[in-house]
XYZ file of C-alpha atoms in Angstrom:
771
model
C 102.875 8.537 97.628
C 101.581 12.031 96.927
C 104.094 14.238 95.094
C 104.456 17.882 95.966
C 107.233 18.928 93.636
C 105.987 17.577 90.348
C 108.388 19.846 88.543
C 111.503 18.738 90.415
C 112.156 15.579 88.431
C 111.311 17.347 85.197
C 113.765 20.134 85.939
C 116.433 17.523 86.557
C 115.716 15.973 83.182
C 115.867 19.402 81.537
C 118.586 21.254 83.489
C 118.307 24.417 81.379
C 114.697 24.903 82.491
C 115.572 25.724 86.079
C 117.103 29.121 85.434
C 117.150 31.872 88.024
C 116.573 35.298 86.524
C 117.366 38.708 87.974
C 114.646 40.086 90.189
C 113.620 42.682 87.607
C 113.090 39.986 84.988
C 112.394 40.778 81.350
C 110.371 43.682 80.003
C 108.647 41.286 77.598
C 106.105 40.051 80.132
C 103.913 38.226 77.654
C 105.534 34.956 76.734
C 104.776 32.355 74.121
C 102.416 30.541 76.460
C 100.400 33.714 77.036
C 99.930 34.045 73.301
C 99.239 30.343 72.818
C 96.275 30.340 75.206
C 95.031 33.816 74.212
C 96.029 35.546 77.461
C 97.044 38.774 75.756
C 96.956 42.082 77.591
C 93.983 43.219 75.499
C 91.974 40.112 76.333
C 92.886 40.307 80.014
C 91.784 43.931 80.223
C 88.570 43.193 78.326
C 87.738 40.502 80.876
C 88.639 42.619 83.902
C 92.096 41.106 84.623
C 90.492 38.750 87.118
C 89.785 41.614 89.516
C 87.135 40.825 92.110
C 87.842 37.097 91.952
C 89.853 35.093 94.469
C 91.768 31.932 93.564
C 92.870 29.433 96.157
C 96.376 28.012 95.519
C 96.340 24.621 97.257
C 100.082 23.931 97.367
C 103.170 24.909 99.316
C 102.763 28.384 100.791
C 103.206 31.102 98.163
C 104.548 33.512 100.829
C 107.197 33.384 103.521
C 106.079 33.141 107.158
C 107.788 33.252 110.530
C 107.952 29.554 111.516
C 108.039 30.497 115.208
C 104.879 32.597 115.114
C 101.735 31.010 116.521
C 98.100 31.968 116.097
C 95.435 32.022 113.390
C 97.153 34.835 111.427
C 100.764 34.285 110.351
C 103.568 36.816 110.488
C 104.560 37.285 106.840
C 108.284 37.507 106.228
C 108.186 37.662 102.426
C 105.568 38.424 99.766
C 106.726 38.454 96.178
C 106.316 41.951 94.652
C 104.157 40.398 91.896
C 101.463 39.583 94.502
C 101.322 42.799 96.527
C 98.701 43.800 97.648
C 96.568 40.911 96.336
C 97.660 38.460 99.001
C 97.865 39.220 102.710
C 98.112 37.486 106.072
C 94.330 37.130 106.325
C 94.364 34.878 103.262
C 97.254 32.558 104.157
C 96.469 29.212 105.828
C 98.743 26.477 107.096
C 98.392 23.070 108.692
C 97.938 22.261 111.444
C 95.836 25.334 112.250
C 97.536 28.059 114.296
C 100.967 26.490 113.775
C 103.577 27.647 111.213
C 106.479 25.403 112.108
C 106.109 23.441 108.863
C 106.901 26.508 106.712
C 109.895 28.733 106.013
C 110.526 32.447 105.741
C 110.800 32.873 101.958
C 107.876 30.794 100.736
C 107.693 27.521 98.870
C 109.404 27.151 95.501
C 106.565 25.175 93.906
C 103.633 27.036 95.472
C 105.137 30.458 94.663
C 105.744 29.440 91.052
C 102.172 28.165 90.620
C 100.702 31.320 92.189
C 102.644 33.495 89.746
C 101.241 31.630 86.737
C 97.746 32.262 88.042
C 98.120 35.917 88.874
C 101.527 37.641 88.635
C 100.962 41.359 88.080
C 101.163 43.165 84.769
C 103.873 45.558 85.963
C 106.508 45.502 83.237
C 108.727 43.189 85.262
C 109.403 39.483 84.833
C 106.212 37.918 83.485
C 102.473 38.435 83.570
C 100.131 35.862 85.054
C 97.036 34.678 83.254
C 94.806 36.831 85.504
C 97.050 39.721 86.641
C 94.397 41.385 88.791
C 93.160 38.354 90.714
C 93.327 38.030 94.495
C 95.056 34.984 95.952
C 94.510 32.712 98.920
C 97.512 30.519 99.740
C 96.650 27.266 101.501
C 99.639 25.174 102.569
C 99.292 21.424 102.162
C 103.044 20.691 101.826
C 105.673 21.335 104.485
C 109.038 22.952 103.815
C 110.615 19.512 103.664
C 108.252 18.249 100.995
C 105.756 15.773 102.530
C 102.025 16.277 102.118
C 100.342 17.491 105.299
C 96.744 18.282 106.014
C 93.853 17.212 103.778
C 92.361 18.387 100.494
C 88.967 18.574 102.168
C 90.307 20.959 104.813
C 92.251 22.991 102.236
C 89.252 23.481 99.964
C 87.094 24.432 102.916
C 89.626 27.118 103.940
C 89.822 28.433 100.361
C 86.050 28.636 100.025
C 85.689 30.287 103.444
C 88.221 32.944 102.426
C 86.029 33.959 99.483
C 87.677 31.941 96.718
C 85.468 30.700 93.862
C 88.344 28.890 92.110
C 91.035 26.592 93.447
C 94.071 25.016 91.799
C 95.560 21.692 92.905
C 98.951 21.097 91.300
C 99.649 17.780 92.984
C 98.726 14.165 92.384
C 99.749 10.579 93.101
C 102.235 8.593 91.077
C 101.447 6.094 88.312
C 98.409 7.937 86.929
C 96.214 8.100 90.047
C 94.623 11.533 90.481
C 92.854 11.382 93.847
C 92.400 9.597 97.081
C 89.133 9.347 99.019
C 89.738 12.617 100.850
C 90.344 14.496 97.613
C 87.093 13.222 96.127
C 85.165 14.007 99.279
C 86.415 17.596 99.266
C 85.709 18.135 95.566
C 82.168 16.784 95.844
C 81.535 18.887 98.944
C 82.320 22.036 96.958
C 80.648 21.186 93.641
C 78.482 24.290 93.808
C 80.931 26.900 95.112
C 84.405 26.093 93.734
C 85.647 25.602 90.198
C 88.699 23.305 90.450
C 91.723 22.656 88.271
C 93.883 19.576 88.798
C 97.260 18.773 87.262
C 97.242 15.450 85.404
C 100.635 14.309 86.726
C 104.058 13.696 85.203
C 104.346 9.931 84.798
C 103.740 9.914 81.035
C 100.893 7.385 81.398
C 97.147 7.201 80.936
C 95.089 8.181 83.979
C 93.562 5.404 86.035
C 89.802 5.198 86.533
C 88.433 5.997 89.969
C 85.140 5.592 91.796
C 83.113 8.730 92.645
C 79.678 9.169 94.135
C 78.657 11.811 91.532
C 80.045 13.521 88.439
C 82.885 15.963 89.142
C 81.399 18.589 86.845
C 83.196 21.424 88.644
C 86.621 19.976 87.744
C 89.029 20.233 84.808
C 92.101 17.993 84.591
C 95.077 19.599 82.835
C 97.953 18.085 80.864
C 101.113 19.830 79.673
C 102.020 20.982 76.148
C 105.322 21.889 74.548
C 105.908 25.070 72.595
C 105.087 23.080 69.432
C 101.620 22.195 70.746
C 102.500 18.559 71.282
C 101.861 16.706 74.512
C 104.949 16.845 76.729
C 106.609 13.440 77.091
C 106.163 13.516 80.860
C 102.490 14.537 80.844
C 99.839 12.058 81.806
C 96.979 11.749 79.346
C 93.275 11.004 79.848
C 93.261 7.673 78.038
C 89.922 5.899 78.166
C 89.580 6.175 81.929
C 86.637 7.642 83.783
C 85.019 8.408 87.104
C 82.690 5.494 87.712
C 80.047 4.799 90.324
C 81.253 1.330 91.340
C 84.593 -0.421 91.101
C 83.101 -3.151 88.924
C 81.594 -0.776 86.399
C 83.511 -0.073 83.200
C 84.015 3.205 81.333
C 82.640 2.273 77.903
C 79.098 3.312 78.756
C 80.024 6.144 81.119
C 78.547 9.582 80.407
C 80.650 12.353 78.909
C 80.606 14.093 82.312
C 82.481 11.132 83.783
C 85.004 10.289 81.061
C 88.434 11.816 81.691
C 88.942 12.902 78.099
C 85.796 15.063 78.228
C 87.089 16.845 81.341
C 90.670 17.180 80.114
C 92.427 20.262 78.720
C 96.043 20.872 77.796
C 98.052 24.051 78.378
C 101.735 25.029 78.099
C 103.846 23.259 80.708
C 107.450 23.239 79.478
C 109.934 25.954 80.427
C 107.363 28.220 82.077
C 108.779 31.362 83.673
C 107.147 32.398 86.937
C 107.767 33.812 90.381
C 110.484 32.356 92.632
C 110.345 31.931 96.389
C 112.356 34.705 98.033
C 112.245 36.910 94.904
C 113.080 36.801 91.223
C 111.853 34.361 88.612
C 112.377 30.736 87.718
C 111.629 28.442 84.783
C 110.042 25.097 85.631
C 108.165 22.390 83.756
C 105.331 20.047 84.627
C 101.593 19.645 84.538
C 101.812 21.701 87.751
C 102.549 24.678 85.494
C 99.706 23.931 83.046
C 96.878 23.617 85.585
C 97.163 27.183 87.012
C 96.785 28.578 83.483
C 93.300 27.096 83.385
C 92.600 28.434 86.885
C 93.678 31.894 85.737
C 91.459 31.627 82.658
C 88.506 30.768 84.891
C 89.272 33.846 86.998
C 89.160 36.054 83.896
C 85.768 34.672 82.900
C 84.316 35.022 86.379
C 85.718 38.549 86.674
C 83.707 39.616 83.644
C 80.705 37.379 84.396
C 80.666 37.023 88.205
C 77.479 34.960 88.155
C 79.114 31.978 86.430
C 78.716 28.742 88.370
C 81.595 26.260 88.688
C 79.848 23.962 86.220
C 79.250 26.678 83.637
C 82.823 27.917 83.994
C 84.041 24.415 83.222
C 81.655 24.001 80.274
C 82.824 27.239 78.670
C 86.523 26.415 78.919
C 86.048 22.830 77.754
C 83.753 23.658 74.827
C 85.945 26.480 73.469
C 89.234 24.564 73.473
C 91.264 24.251 70.289
C 91.142 20.717 68.951
C 94.546 19.019 68.841
C 95.676 15.560 67.796
C 93.008 13.259 66.460
C 89.892 15.118 65.366
C 87.395 15.582 68.165
C 87.737 14.599 71.790
C 90.568 12.063 72.025
C 92.464 10.030 74.678
C 95.655 12.125 74.359
C 94.622 15.781 74.256
C 91.079 15.416 75.551
C 89.131 18.525 74.573
C 92.297 20.249 73.395
C 94.200 23.460 74.078
C 92.938 26.101 76.490
C 91.874 29.174 74.458
C 90.887 32.230 76.448
C 90.289 34.261 73.304
C 87.653 31.762 72.217
C 86.142 31.430 75.676
C 85.473 35.162 75.830
C 83.387 35.065 72.640
C 79.646 34.394 72.561
C 78.837 30.732 72.096
C 75.856 29.390 70.183
C 72.766 31.398 69.246
C 72.534 34.655 71.137
C 69.211 35.751 72.616
C 67.758 39.110 73.575
C 66.252 38.864 77.040
C 62.749 40.257 77.409
C 61.997 39.042 80.948
C 63.843 38.444 84.193
C 65.748 35.455 82.820
C 68.368 35.562 80.081
C 66.197 33.588 77.689
C 64.303 35.329 74.929
C 63.960 35.652 71.164
C 67.070 34.916 69.148
C 69.053 38.011 68.224
C 69.345 36.807 64.631
C 65.556 36.824 64.379
C 64.967 40.228 65.952
C 64.671 43.277 63.733
C 62.415 46.204 63.008
C 61.608 47.858 59.707
C 59.756 50.918 60.939
C 56.958 52.332 58.814
C 57.969 55.154 56.512
C 55.617 57.420 58.449
C 57.728 56.978 61.605
C 60.704 58.336 59.724
C 63.828 59.106 61.712
C 64.567 56.175 64.028
C 67.316 57.992 65.962
C 65.204 57.965 69.131
C 64.741 54.203 68.979
C 68.401 53.624 68.128
C 69.371 55.758 71.113
C 67.066 53.716 73.350
C 68.863 50.550 72.235
C 72.325 51.863 73.133
C 74.060 49.555 75.574
C 71.950 46.544 74.588
C 73.349 43.149 75.508
C 72.588 39.715 74.153
C 73.051 36.417 75.982
C 74.835 33.335 74.701
C 73.964 29.725 75.455
C 75.840 29.933 78.754
C 73.793 32.915 79.910
C 76.652 35.395 79.512
C 75.861 38.941 78.407
C 77.655 40.518 75.440
C 77.258 44.147 74.479
C 76.231 44.738 70.887
C 78.549 47.102 69.053
C 75.735 48.480 66.900
C 72.273 47.643 68.261
C 70.850 50.428 66.120
C 71.678 48.264 63.127
C 68.714 46.060 64.064
C 66.427 48.967 63.220
C 65.769 50.467 59.812
C 63.002 52.511 58.240
C 60.998 51.809 55.123
C 62.079 54.387 52.577
C 59.636 56.802 51.024
C 62.285 58.200 48.672
C 61.618 57.744 44.975
C 64.542 55.872 43.445
C 65.334 56.327 39.769
C 67.798 53.464 40.048
C 65.095 51.145 41.349
C 62.717 52.360 38.639
C 65.096 51.400 35.841
C 66.107 48.160 37.554
C 62.462 47.135 37.661
C 62.021 48.092 34.029
C 65.000 46.059 32.865
C 64.079 43.077 35.030
C 60.613 42.987 33.537
C 61.993 43.386 30.048
C 63.924 40.187 30.540
C 60.728 38.335 31.471
C 58.421 39.786 28.851
C 56.853 43.070 27.813
C 54.689 45.411 29.885
C 51.748 46.328 27.684
C 48.303 47.915 27.899
C 45.692 46.317 25.655
C 42.175 47.470 24.786
C 39.974 44.385 24.480
C 37.035 44.152 22.078
C 34.302 44.458 24.716
C 35.720 47.656 26.194
C 37.888 46.082 28.859
C 41.548 46.992 29.082
C 44.416 44.903 30.328
C 47.787 46.078 31.606
C 50.461 43.531 32.425
C 53.543 41.580 31.519
C 53.131 39.220 28.592
C 55.626 36.753 27.241
C 57.309 37.307 23.906
C 55.336 35.127 21.497
C 57.035 34.129 18.217
C 55.421 35.315 15.039
C 55.820 34.687 11.355
C 56.107 37.867 9.395
C 54.515 39.982 12.112
C 56.135 41.796 14.977
C 55.801 40.160 18.377
C 53.886 43.070 19.891
C 51.431 43.134 17.006
C 50.859 39.421 17.425
C 50.220 39.850 21.149
C 47.705 42.588 20.503
C 45.864 40.619 17.888
C 45.591 37.625 20.213
C 44.477 39.793 23.120
C 41.712 41.463 21.152
C 39.896 38.153 20.734
C 38.390 38.362 24.202
C 38.811 39.854 27.635
C 39.203 36.335 28.989
C 42.242 35.798 26.804
C 43.680 39.053 28.098
C 43.246 37.864 31.683
C 44.030 34.159 31.423
C 46.544 34.090 28.605
C 48.850 36.885 29.667
C 48.838 36.961 33.470
C 52.148 35.284 34.231
C 51.823 34.292 37.872
C 51.855 36.131 41.163
C 55.210 37.794 40.568
C 54.060 39.967 37.674
C 51.997 43.161 37.789
C 48.704 43.188 35.981
C 45.446 45.109 36.015
C 42.068 44.927 34.278
C 39.770 47.929 33.899
C 36.226 48.010 32.633
C 32.739 49.556 32.878
C 29.211 48.236 32.696
C 26.750 51.110 32.323
C 26.987 53.121 35.568
C 29.401 50.738 37.240
C 33.150 50.994 36.647
C 35.793 48.725 38.120
C 39.399 47.642 38.091
C 41.329 44.882 39.809
C 44.822 43.474 39.663
C 48.027 42.794 41.542
C 51.302 44.574 42.190
C 50.075 47.709 40.471
C 52.555 49.708 42.493
C 55.314 48.021 40.545
C 53.410 48.383 37.283
C 53.010 52.073 37.967
C 56.716 52.302 38.762
C 57.637 50.589 35.515
C 55.193 52.321 33.241
C 54.163 55.415 35.161
C 52.877 58.349 33.175
C 50.771 56.240 30.873
C 47.473 57.756 29.797
C 46.212 59.898 32.693
C 49.222 59.840 35.010
C 50.505 63.407 35.093
C 52.255 63.280 38.449
C 54.970 60.999 39.657
C 53.527 61.168 43.207
C 49.932 60.164 42.508
C 47.606 62.630 44.230
C 44.737 60.122 44.192
C 46.908 57.516 45.916
C 48.064 60.106 48.445
C 44.447 60.844 49.374
C 43.896 57.126 50.109
C 47.111 56.338 52.063
C 45.925 53.146 53.754
C 45.353 51.501 50.369
C 48.985 51.985 49.412
C 50.987 50.776 52.399
C 53.508 48.156 51.378
C 53.520 46.505 47.997
C 50.052 45.641 46.817
C 49.572 41.949 46.162
C 45.958 42.376 45.042
C 43.406 45.143 44.807
C 39.854 45.690 43.566
C 37.891 48.929 43.190
C 34.343 49.580 42.057
C 32.302 52.782 41.644
C 28.601 53.164 41.031
C 27.334 56.476 39.674
C 23.893 57.151 41.172
C 23.540 60.114 38.882
C 25.725 62.663 37.187
C 26.499 64.376 40.482
C 26.727 61.620 43.028
C 28.724 58.356 43.202
C 29.625 55.643 45.680
C 32.845 53.652 45.580
C 34.249 50.709 47.529
C 37.681 49.218 47.445
C 39.825 46.436 48.802
C 43.592 45.973 48.787
C 45.959 43.376 50.137
C 49.496 44.536 50.789
C 52.740 42.946 51.906
C 55.942 44.177 53.471
C 59.284 42.549 54.270
C 62.145 43.209 56.644
C 64.527 42.380 53.810
C 67.472 40.377 55.159
C 65.242 38.553 57.661
C 62.694 37.650 54.981
C 59.788 38.103 57.376
C 56.516 38.931 55.685
C 53.781 41.088 57.076
C 50.377 41.465 55.467
C 47.582 43.973 55.521
C 44.000 44.145 54.267
C 42.538 47.582 53.568
C 38.882 48.442 52.981
C 37.613 51.692 51.503
C 34.262 53.446 51.202
C 34.132 56.687 49.286
C 31.426 59.188 48.404
C 31.891 61.786 45.707
C 29.591 64.686 44.962
C 29.696 67.401 42.320
C 27.095 70.021 43.294
C 28.406 72.463 40.691
C 30.159 72.004 37.401
C 33.313 73.579 38.799
C 33.263 71.961 42.270
C 33.849 68.360 43.305
C 33.763 66.958 46.851
C 34.983 63.607 48.078
C 34.756 61.907 51.508
C 36.670 58.727 52.315
C 36.496 56.290 55.192
C 39.024 53.465 55.232
C 40.100 50.689 57.545
C 43.364 48.726 57.615
C 43.861 45.430 59.434
C 47.471 44.198 59.638
C 49.229 41.024 60.727
C 52.882 41.331 61.803
C 53.007 44.891 60.490
C 52.130 48.346 61.777
C 51.426 50.974 59.098
C 53.397 48.815 56.665
C 56.412 48.438 58.951
C 57.558 44.922 59.794
C 59.142 43.871 63.075
C 59.914 40.576 64.727
C 61.391 38.889 67.775
C 62.507 41.133 70.604
C 61.876 44.230 68.484
C 58.321 43.383 67.477
C 56.355 46.563 68.096
C 53.065 44.809 67.511
C 51.873 41.467 66.227
C 48.943 43.206 64.617
C 47.372 46.599 64.220
C 44.120 48.230 63.145
C 43.951 51.667 61.619
C 40.929 53.856 60.919
C 41.352 56.798 58.551
C 38.985 59.596 57.594
C 39.761 61.847 54.681
C 38.377 64.317 52.232
C 39.274 66.022 48.977
C 38.091 69.097 47.125
C 38.505 69.737 43.394
C 37.909 73.261 42.106
C 38.060 74.549 38.554
C 39.225 78.047 39.417
C 39.495 79.104 35.775
C 38.709 77.431 32.476
C 41.294 74.651 32.033
C 42.852 75.437 35.432
C 41.931 73.201 38.383
C 43.047 72.824 41.978
C 42.790 69.719 44.135
C 43.220 69.631 47.931
C 43.203 66.488 50.069
C 43.614 65.664 53.765
C 43.523 62.353 55.707
C 43.759 61.764 59.441
C 44.200 58.265 60.904
C 44.581 56.507 64.263
C 46.402 53.188 64.647
C 45.800 50.898 67.598
C 48.350 48.204 68.374
C 49.370 46.219 71.404
C 52.885 45.212 72.406
C 53.765 41.791 71.049
C 54.519 38.972 73.524
C 58.248 38.480 74.073
C 59.069 41.989 72.890
C 61.126 44.781 74.428
C 58.208 47.128 73.728
C 56.132 47.248 76.906
C 53.419 49.648 75.757
C 52.556 51.580 72.614
C 50.268 54.603 72.454
C 47.744 54.966 69.653
C 49.647 56.374 66.681
C 48.069 59.437 65.105
C 49.027 60.050 61.479
C 48.099 62.427 58.697
C 48.613 62.941 54.980
C 47.729 66.019 52.927
C 48.597 67.897 49.809
C 47.539 70.112 46.937
C 47.916 70.108 43.160
C 47.394 72.628 40.377
C 46.792 71.479 36.776
C 46.635 73.543 33.609
C 45.214 71.943 30.478
C 45.837 73.148 26.921
C 48.963 75.150 27.553
C 50.611 74.539 24.176
C 48.000 72.365 22.527
C 44.452 71.143 23.010
C 45.409 67.997 24.947
C 48.599 68.744 26.809
C 48.774 69.169 30.606
C 51.159 70.795 33.015
C 50.850 70.707 36.738
C 52.544 71.018 40.096
C 51.859 68.924 43.152
C 52.955 69.485 46.769
C 52.143 66.735 49.230
C 53.131 65.123 52.480
C 52.803 61.337 52.612
C 51.297 59.604 55.631
C 53.345 60.573 58.702
C 52.994 59.861 62.409
C 52.598 63.072 64.389
C 51.699 61.751 67.849
C 52.302 58.600 69.895
C 54.985 57.107 72.119
C 56.307 53.635 72.895
C 57.813 52.349 76.144
C 60.900 50.206 75.563
C 62.980 48.160 78.034
C 66.519 47.541 76.775
C 68.596 44.772 78.447
C 71.946 46.255 79.496
C 73.439 43.549 81.736
C 72.664 41.198 84.584
C 73.140 41.022 88.312
C 75.397 38.495 90.013
C 72.222 36.548 90.811
C 71.390 36.289 87.133
C 68.556 38.844 86.958
C 68.516 40.942 83.799
C 69.114 44.681 84.162
C 66.946 46.879 81.940
C 67.063 50.494 80.851
C 63.596 51.964 80.301
C 63.073 54.519 77.562
C 60.051 56.395 76.275
C 60.449 56.585 72.516
C 58.502 59.151 70.475
C 57.201 57.541 67.293
C 56.818 60.847 65.481
C 59.777 61.694 63.218
C 62.061 64.658 63.807
C 61.173 66.142 60.432
C 58.401 65.914 57.854
C 58.982 64.861 54.256
C 57.461 67.040 51.563
C 57.169 65.936 47.917
C 57.252 68.423 45.052
C 56.375 67.219 41.557
C 56.310 69.243 38.314
C 54.808 67.248 35.476
C 54.094 67.788 31.799
C 52.578 65.489 29.212
C 51.410 65.947 25.661
C 49.884 63.816 22.935
C 51.678 64.427 19.664
C 49.391 62.012 17.812
C 46.915 59.252 18.637
C 49.840 56.844 18.642
C 52.522 58.915 20.382
C 52.649 60.800 23.689
C 55.512 62.350 25.602
C 55.952 63.224 29.241
C 58.426 64.821 31.603
C 58.596 64.957 35.410
C 60.926 66.879 37.676
C 60.653 65.974 41.370
C 62.164 67.087 44.639
C 61.705 65.487 48.063
C 62.638 67.670 51.025
C 63.547 66.115 54.393
C 63.330 62.801 52.565
C 62.501 59.798 54.785
C 61.684 62.403 57.433
C 65.394 62.983 58.007
C 66.379 66.598 58.742
C 68.512 68.055 55.973
C 68.125 65.093 53.598
C 66.777 65.534 50.061
C 66.164 63.627 46.869
C 65.604 64.942 43.356
C 65.513 63.822 39.749
C 64.121 64.297 36.237
C 62.391 61.551 34.253
C 61.197 61.580 30.664
C 58.913 59.043 29.016
C 57.478 58.072 25.658
C 54.222 56.168 25.122
C 53.683 54.405 21.801
C 50.344 52.889 20.813
C 50.459 50.224 18.097
C 47.309 49.461 16.127
C 46.542 45.831 15.216
C 46.398 44.806 11.579
């Protein structure tokens, strides 16, 4: 026998639960069960309150009707204030069709109570339903006297036809049987258009297995919990039963889709306050009260993500439940407690869509470290505003700070980083420059070698002087240390090494380095993008006036936290000519080929602005001795970078990027002594001045699942231009001792308007002679 009033026997067992409250109810609308399942006001509002979604309540009628009225549309005699205007005569259905003699004028006690749990209004009166903005369709399958009338198949068809995407069935058979053949037929008929919740029943037994033609993957079975999160004594439990294909087949080898415990949730079902037929509020208990909480939760999800299918809705609620009882899915609590707060959070790895579907590169692997020459990334950050990512269920979630995925390589000189590098290297050895016996020189980090009565540095020098090979092979301590070898053979001079940028940072100012911002490096910008991993230069002097030089450099860059490496190979050809003793001319042609970088900037995933790039740069420099011991140097470089949008990126097109670098320096020699130097340098590092990128930012999706994009044209040129000022002085006090001092100022640092960076650095160079 099918039971309509599952709560009636329970209320008799717990007489205090059936309490009529005044029609105005309590001001504290949110009860312990709201909090237990995460149905707080904040979460409801964030999910849209269920607005736009219709839930079919398959039960006794949740409204009063005139039993003498006839016709397809009933005459409503009572609608609880909690449901107005979200239920009306056009969404009330009885059985048999066009007849209302089986119903009464104040509504059904059970059906009205269930409807209130799904969607009572948030109005400061009585209680708040799980989805307080949802629309309701009431389909009567019980008469006013209690017997079941009609069919589940007919009821579900009416609910679906009225626009419902969710339906709750708070009725079952006795002794642990959930369905009859008609129920199963109706559920299977609506697998693709209705998400269904079904009360487990109040016999306190394990559910009995039943035969179905296909998995009921649009269904969740619901048991009842007490306030202490224990299964109510009356609640049926999933046990080890299942939906099986034949009567003879067992459940041991059934799939998870078919086993009851994998389709079973629990929700509060003891002493639940809800709407009463004819007005006011009533407390009742039963799995009938637990099931509509899950239906309301589904309405919240579908309100925020209207494209969710019945199957996906079920998967989200089942997979985000709070585990109770024995660890994992068990025969008592199934998947566990309904948790709306968990269900509204992104599940699994989130992806950034780059096409029409929600699939795309993982958000955790998408980032951009823009080249320093692009400077201010405010335009790109603005283009990313409103970006959404998609979880494993295809739901979109707005990123709170999409601009955080974008950063810019800094071109600010950091004194802190300078001293950190110095101390780190000190802990691994000593940075030394050594003149070898055949005229070669070696600069690098060497280990501290123990000596007898000699100092360690003296011992290192003595060993190094034995041969240039010893300087190279004995003291180069692996790829993580800076080193460099210089030498000359007649008219040919050369140097090669690795990580000289770091070596220069640690020991800058040694020998010829007057300026902190190296003017020679600035005139060859492509050779100094990223951190050099290896370089080699060679120059051949054709005569005293004319020389030819070639160079090669490998560089690397990283995004930092993502640990993605990009590499570049730069090639240089340079001609220098001194037609007059006081005039020097230099022309440079260079080429940079990059993998996973663009002008030294690294990007990946959905924010990859190019998987590779090629840059051609043409530059020149002029050196003029305007007065004895007073010289001026001017340099200028113009470059063009070609790159194509990377596959699977939000960047749809990228213009050629035009960049330039230029500067001037003035050096005075012999100011206070024969060998001292003072100079000032003003320069602008390589900066993009023209070029745009087209970017499509995902901002949501349609109800059909298509991704919605916002298109932006992003200028790659910065809003400001960094300028470096460097005042340097150095003097040799003796052949063994030299001193230096630099004061620097960087205006509009990192190409940010109004930003600046400044500092003063002193240095001492000590040359030790071997014994």
